[in-house]
Amino acid sequence: MTANTLNIIKIGGNVIDNSENLYHFLKDFKDLDGYKILVHGGGKIATQVSESLGIEARMIDGRRITDVETLRVVTMVYGGLVNKNIVAQLQRFGTNAIGLTGADGNLIKARKRPVKTIDYGFVGDLFDGSINSTGIASLLQAGFTPVFSALTHDGEGQLLNTNADTIASALAVAMSGLFETTLIYCFEKKGVLMDVNDDESVIREIDPARYEDLKIQQIIHSGMLPKLDNAFTAIACGVKAVVIGRSDDLGNIRENKPFGTRLSKNT
Amino acid sequence: MTANTLNIIKIGGNVIDNSENLYHFLKDFKDLDGYKILVHGGGKIATQVSESLGIEARMIDGRRITDVETLRVVTMVYGGLVNKNIVAQLQRFGTNAIGLTGADGNLIKARKRPVKTIDYGFVGDLFDGSINSTGIASLLQAGFTPVFSALTHDGEGQLLNTNADTIASALAVAMSGLFETTLIYCFEKKGVLMDVNDDESVIREIDPARYEDLKIQQIIHSGMLPKLDNAFTAIACGVKAVVIGRSDDLGNIRENKPFGTRLSKNT
């Protein structure tokens, strides 16, 4: 672990929606050495608040549409409720967290997704140059731990709902020019499994050659493919490693025990 | 205007609740020279969201109580919806705004108000040392313009609803040790009026001696007294001047026209 190490960790609904999981995750997060950035989605709370406000989820072809009302809700829930409670918890643990959207400090810009067959509404797509890496580095070097919610802006005053996995990956690629960057995705499994029915069959290391083998053997297929494809793209773009694991095992890193599946150029 | 000048501007409901007022205010705000900090309350939006969510406003002796549900709403509305939309607008105008609560960067700590006759719930009172002035200075000097919502934290993981006027005043006092600080309160009038029925009768300058005279003559009374008492206390604690005026006149400062009523040690 060098002074120039950066861990970017993404958490989703299975951590955020359960206050006990969140508490334990944040306790382990604060113990990670080096620079770190947390990226979170909104979990089920946005859906619950929408329902309470009588806002109907608009779906087209099974995909959620971010209309004006939904954008208000995600700005409240992701940017306010979830983000500020995570920050307050981290402060309690002595981590100097600062809660951010992409609008804050102009740190992450996006473009409103163009309307083709579907109008997704106020959804932002990232582009080359979306990430203001020097701005983020200045916060890290000033002693702050950025906590990003899944919101960006277009630079013209418009906030945009943006996929948290995509934000985490783009942050990792952009920051890898300045830091030795590892990207950690927390999800519900202990890692990539050799046998999908055996939670203990975690494959600990995958490099591009092994990945090809695992695909040919059909051990990795369907839902995991886009996640891993994106991970290897990030690695090809300079990210040192992408780790996929379960949030409540994060403490293993500090104890030098195995954590999740580590994807990298060379195992 | 020196390189070490700081303007702290507080806006309330009459600016926030009206998108046209807010737009014009932010356009004038971005043109202010020197370092600057914006402090905002939540206006009527929090009440509207509470009502939509079916949360009843709990009042005791005419004062609003911040119960758990209300705290969730103000965290969503102040910390999320209002704050992030202001930040996105300021970015559009080229001001590198960063939206904050007191929990972010541990910048403003408070204590939960002790229960005496009334339990105000999750309301924070500031104390000596509440303001992390070096943390705020590091953001200003890194080129960020802090935008504070009316939320603080207790350092133990609890967010607290805190009066925006009080935050603005405490910020001004704390920052005056590092910057030549002016505190600007935007309210619905053009300033302190000689004749309450004549909006043009603004008293331009008040020093402590003049203030005593105006009180004896009963030109200043009732609602304005606590505002001005607090202003002169801030001035006694090192704030260069407190200015009270109407948000849509803020552009006057840049045009060297008179703006509001200026309170200071010496006129």
Tab-separated table of N, CA and C in Angstrom, chain B residues 180-261:
chain	number	residue	atom	x	y	z
B	180	GLU	N	-11.426	39.167	5.542
B	180	GLU	CA	-12.194	40.376	5.831
B	180	GLU	C	-13.636	40.069	5.411
B	181	THR	N	-14.470	39.786	6.405
B	181	THR	CA	-15.751	39.119	6.146
B	181	THR	C	-16.944	40.063	6.259
B	182	THR	N	-17.788	40.052	5.233
B	182	THR	CA	-19.064	40.780	5.264
B	182	THR	C	-20.190	39.758	5.210
B	183	LEU	N	-21.178	39.951	6.068
B	183	LEU	CA	-22.333	39.049	6.142
B	183	LEU	C	-23.534	39.765	5.532
B	184	ILE	N	-24.161	39.153	4.541
B	184	ILE	CA	-25.285	39.783	3.850
B	184	ILE	C	-26.547	38.942	4.044
B	185	TYR	N	-27.549	39.525	4.660
B	185	TYR	CA	-28.841	38.854	4.806
B	185	TYR	C	-29.794	39.376	3.741
B	186	CYS	N	-30.287	38.473	2.897
B	186	CYS	CA	-31.306	38.881	1.938
B	186	CYS	C	-32.672	38.645	2.565
B	187	PHE	N	-33.504	39.678	2.590
B	187	PHE	CA	-34.878	39.496	3.070
B	187	PHE	C	-35.839	40.247	2.163
B	188	GLU	N	-37.084	40.378	2.553
B	188	GLU	CA	-38.087	40.855	1.600
B	188	GLU	C	-38.090	42.379	1.407
B	189	LYS	N	-37.416	43.102	2.335
B	189	LYS	CA	-37.391	44.572	2.261
B	189	LYS	C	-36.080	45.074	1.674
B	190	LYS	N	-36.076	46.339	1.251
B	190	LYS	CA	-34.861	46.914	0.670
B	190	LYS	C	-33.785	47.204	1.717
B	191	GLY	N	-34.187	47.115	2.994
B	191	GLY	CA	-33.236	47.379	4.075
B	191	GLY	C	-34.022	47.751	5.329
B	192	VAL	N	-33.314	48.312	6.305
B	192	VAL	CA	-33.999	48.814	7.502
B	192	VAL	C	-34.632	50.148	7.116
B	193	LEU	N	-35.931	50.261	7.341
B	193	LEU	CA	-36.663	51.439	6.852
B	193	LEU	C	-36.865	52.483	7.948
B	194	MET	N	-36.723	53.750	7.550
B	194	MET	CA	-37.006	54.873	8.457
B	194	MET	C	-38.503	54.921	8.719
B	195	ASP	N	-39.270	54.658	7.652
B	195	ASP	CA	-40.739	54.642	7.731
B	195	ASP	C	-41.200	53.296	7.166
B	196	VAL	N	-41.773	52.477	8.031
B	196	VAL	CA	-42.120	51.109	7.657
B	196	VAL	C	-43.096	51.054	6.473
B	197	ASN	N	-43.822	52.172	6.243
B	197	ASN	CA	-44.771	52.212	5.136
B	197	ASN	C	-44.158	52.744	3.835
B	198	ASP	N	-42.887	53.135	3.913
B	198	ASP	CA	-42.235	53.686	2.719
B	198	ASP	C	-41.016	52.834	2.383
B	199	ASP	N	-41.177	51.991	1.349
B	199	ASP	CA	-40.122	51.033	0.974
B	199	ASP	C	-38.835	51.722	0.523
B	200	GLU	N	-38.949	53.004	0.191
B	200	GLU	CA	-37.760	53.716	-0.293
B	200	GLU	C	-36.992	54.404	0.831
B	201	SER	N	-37.527	54.329	2.051
B	201	SER	CA	-36.913	55.094	3.154
B	201	SER	C	-35.797	54.307	3.840
B	202	VAL	N	-34.952	53.662	3.032
B	202	VAL	CA	-33.895	52.799	3.577
B	202	VAL	C	-32.838	53.628	4.318
B	203	ILE	N	-32.538	53.212	5.531
B	203	ILE	CA	-31.421	53.813	6.268
B	203	ILE	C	-30.153	53.129	5.761
B	204	ARG	N	-29.227	53.860	5.166
B	204	ARG	CA	-28.093	53.233	4.464
B	204	ARG	C	-27.001	52.741	5.399
B	205	GLU	N	-26.773	53.477	6.492
B	205	GLU	CA	-25.667	53.103	7.385
B	205	GLU	C	-26.135	53.191	8.826
B	206	ILE	N	-25.790	52.194	9.610
B	206	ILE	CA	-26.079	52.243	11.047
B	206	ILE	C	-24.835	51.787	11.803
B	207	ASP	N	-24.360	52.613	12.713
B	207	ASP	CA	-23.307	52.170	13.623
B	207	ASP	C	-23.932	52.002	15.014
B	208	PRO	N	-23.186	51.502	15.983
B	208	PRO	CA	-23.802	51.219	17.282
B	208	PRO	C	-24.475	52.445	17.923
B	209	ALA	N	-23.861	53.626	17.782
B	209	ALA	CA	-24.445	54.831	18.391
B	209	ALA	C	-25.789	55.175	17.724
B	210	ARG	N	-25.779	55.122	16.383
B	210	ARG	CA	-27.010	55.394	15.621
B	210	ARG	C	-28.094	54.367	15.978
B	211	TYR	N	-27.660	53.128	16.171
B	211	TYR	CA	-28.597	52.053	16.520
B	211	TYR	C	-29.306	52.384	17.827
B	212	GLU	N	-28.546	52.862	18.816
B	212	GLU	CA	-29.156	53.244	20.103
B	212	GLU	C	-30.186	54.350	19.903
B	213	ASP	N	-29.829	55.351	19.107
B	213	ASP	CA	-30.757	56.457	18.795
B	213	ASP	C	-32.040	55.935	18.159
B	214	LEU	N	-31.880	55.057	17.156
B	214	LEU	CA	-33.050	54.560	16.409
B	214	LEU	C	-33.963	53.739	17.318
B	215	LYS	N	-33.363	53.045	18.275
B	215	LYS	CA	-34.181	52.280	19.225
B	215	LYS	C	-34.932	53.226	20.153
B	216	ILE	N	-34.229	54.261	20.627
B	216	ILE	CA	-34.874	55.227	21.537
B	216	ILE	C	-36.027	55.932	20.819
B	217	GLN	N	-35.800	56.262	19.558
B	217	GLN	CA	-36.866	56.924	18.766
B	217	GLN	C	-37.957	55.933	18.331
B	218	GLN	N	-37.767	54.677	18.674
B	218	GLN	CA	-38.704	53.595	18.298
B	218	GLN	C	-38.900	53.461	16.785
B	219	ILE	N	-37.864	53.850	16.039
B	219	ILE	CA	-37.896	53.620	14.583
B	219	ILE	C	-37.595	52.146	14.308
B	220	ILE	N	-36.694	51.574	15.115
B	220	ILE	CA	-36.447	50.129	15.034
B	220	ILE	C	-37.086	49.478	16.254
B	221	HIS	N	-37.936	48.523	15.994
B	221	HIS	CA	-38.622	47.862	17.111
B	221	HIS	C	-39.054	46.468	16.687
B	222	SER	N	-39.676	45.786	17.587
B	222	SER	CA	-40.241	44.439	17.406
B	222	SER	C	-39.372	43.491	16.576
B	223	GLY	N	-39.867	43.053	15.423
B	223	GLY	CA	-39.230	41.977	14.655
B	223	GLY	C	-37.790	42.245	14.247
B	224	MET	N	-37.456	43.523	13.999
B	224	MET	CA	-36.101	43.840	13.536
B	224	MET	C	-35.075	43.794	14.670
B	225	LEU	N	-35.529	43.945	15.915
B	225	LEU	CA	-34.553	44.050	17.018
B	225	LEU	C	-33.636	42.831	17.147
B	226	PRO	N	-34.172	41.601	17.218
B	226	PRO	CA	-33.238	40.466	17.362
B	226	PRO	C	-32.275	40.346	16.185
B	227	LYS	N	-32.763	40.612	14.956
B	227	LYS	CA	-31.908	40.560	13.753
B	227	LYS	C	-30.735	41.536	13.905
B	228	LEU	N	-31.049	42.768	14.326
B	228	LEU	CA	-29.995	43.780	14.407
B	228	LEU	C	-29.108	43.550	15.626
B	229	ASP	N	-29.698	43.119	16.737
B	229	ASP	CA	-28.871	42.784	17.908
B	229	ASP	C	-27.834	41.733	17.530
B	230	ASN	N	-28.293	40.671	16.844
B	230	ASN	CA	-27.377	39.610	16.422
B	230	ASN	C	-26.311	40.140	15.467
B	231	ALA	N	-26.724	41.047	14.585
B	231	ALA	CA	-25.779	41.626	13.629
B	231	ALA	C	-24.679	42.389	14.359
B	232	PHE	N	-25.069	43.209	15.341
B	232	PHE	CA	-24.045	43.989	16.058
B	232	PHE	C	-23.167	43.098	16.942
B	233	THR	N	-23.729	41.994	17.414
B	233	THR	CA	-22.895	41.035	18.156
B	233	THR	C	-21.836	40.447	17.218
B	234	ALA	N	-22.259	40.071	15.987
B	234	ALA	CA	-21.309	39.532	15.006
B	234	ALA	C	-20.216	40.550	14.702
B	235	ILE	N	-20.602	41.820	14.584
B	235	ILE	CA	-19.626	42.889	14.298
B	235	ILE	C	-18.653	43.029	15.480
B	236	ALA	N	-19.196	42.962	16.698
B	236	ALA	CA	-18.335	43.046	17.889
B	236	ALA	C	-17.348	41.878	17.913
B	237	CYS	N	-17.718	40.754	17.291
B	237	CYS	CA	-16.856	39.560	17.268
B	237	CYS	C	-15.939	39.511	16.061
B	238	GLY	N	-15.868	40.603	15.301
B	238	GLY	CA	-14.858	40.656	14.244
B	238	GLY	C	-15.378	40.750	12.823
B	239	VAL	N	-16.679	40.566	12.609
B	239	VAL	CA	-17.227	40.688	11.249
B	239	VAL	C	-17.158	42.165	10.838
B	240	LYS	N	-16.668	42.404	9.610
B	240	LYS	CA	-16.447	43.793	9.186
B	240	LYS	C	-17.765	44.566	9.075
B	241	ALA	N	-18.760	43.956	8.454
B	241	ALA	CA	-20.050	44.628	8.284
B	241	ALA	C	-21.133	43.584	8.078
B	242	VAL	N	-22.347	43.936	8.476
B	242	VAL	CA	-23.519	43.120	8.181
B	242	VAL	C	-24.428	43.973	7.309
B	243	VAL	N	-24.841	43.437	6.168
B	243	VAL	CA	-25.697	44.197	5.257
B	243	VAL	C	-27.032	43.475	5.145
B	244	ILE	N	-28.113	44.223	5.267
B	244	ILE	CA	-29.456	43.642	5.185
B	244	ILE	C	-30.164	44.283	4.002
B	245	GLY	N	-30.565	43.465	3.027
B	245	GLY	CA	-31.199	44.059	1.851
B	245	GLY	C	-32.009	43.057	1.069
B	246	ARG	N	-32.544	43.519	-0.060
B	246	ARG	CA	-33.415	42.684	-0.882
B	246	ARG	C	-32.593	41.965	-1.937
B	247	SER	N	-32.876	40.677	-2.146
B	247	SER	CA	-32.023	39.873	-3.031
B	247	SER	C	-31.921	40.461	-4.428
B	248	ASP	N	-33.023	41.025	-4.935
B	248	ASP	CA	-32.943	41.483	-6.329
B	248	ASP	C	-32.217	42.821	-6.482
B	249	ASP	N	-31.735	43.370	-5.352
B	249	ASP	CA	-30.879	44.560	-5.437
B	249	ASP	C	-29.402	44.206	-5.318
B	250	LEU	N	-29.077	42.913	-5.195
B	250	LEU	CA	-27.690	42.508	-4.925
B	250	LEU	C	-26.733	43.001	-6.008
B	251	GLY	N	-27.239	43.075	-7.250
B	251	GLY	CA	-26.423	43.555	-8.360
B	251	GLY	C	-25.908	44.972	-8.144
B	252	ASN	N	-26.587	45.740	-7.263
B	252	ASN	CA	-26.144	47.107	-6.973
B	252	ASN	C	-24.708	47.154	-6.460
B	253	ILE	N	-24.309	46.115	-5.715
B	253	ILE	CA	-22.965	46.100	-5.131
B	253	ILE	C	-21.936	46.238	-6.248
B	254	ARG	N	-22.148	45.469	-7.308
B	254	ARG	CA	-21.194	45.467	-8.416
B	254	ARG	C	-21.205	46.797	-9.167
B	255	GLU	N	-22.399	47.413	-9.215
B	255	GLU	CA	-22.525	48.678	-9.948
B	255	GLU	C	-22.219	49.877	-9.059
B	256	ASN	N	-21.689	49.587	-7.840
B	256	ASN	CA	-21.380	50.658	-6.886
B	256	ASN	C	-22.574	51.529	-6.540
B	257	LYS	N	-23.765	50.945	-6.620
B	257	LYS	CA	-24.972	51.653	-6.168
B	257	LYS	C	-25.268	51.186	-4.742
B	258	PRO	N	-26.054	51.954	-3.990
B	258	PRO	CA	-26.334	51.532	-2.618
B	258	PRO	C	-27.132	50.234	-2.581
B	259	PHE	N	-26.772	49.365	-1.634
B	259	PHE	CA	-27.497	48.107	-1.443
B	259	PHE	C	-27.834	47.965	0.032
B	260	GLY	N	-29.119	47.950	0.336
B	260	GLY	CA	-29.594	47.649	1.682
B	260	GLY	C	-29.062	48.570	2.755
B	261	THR	N	-29.101	48.069	3.983
B	261	THR	CA	-28.615	48.807	5.147
B	261	THR	C	-27.316	48.165	5.601
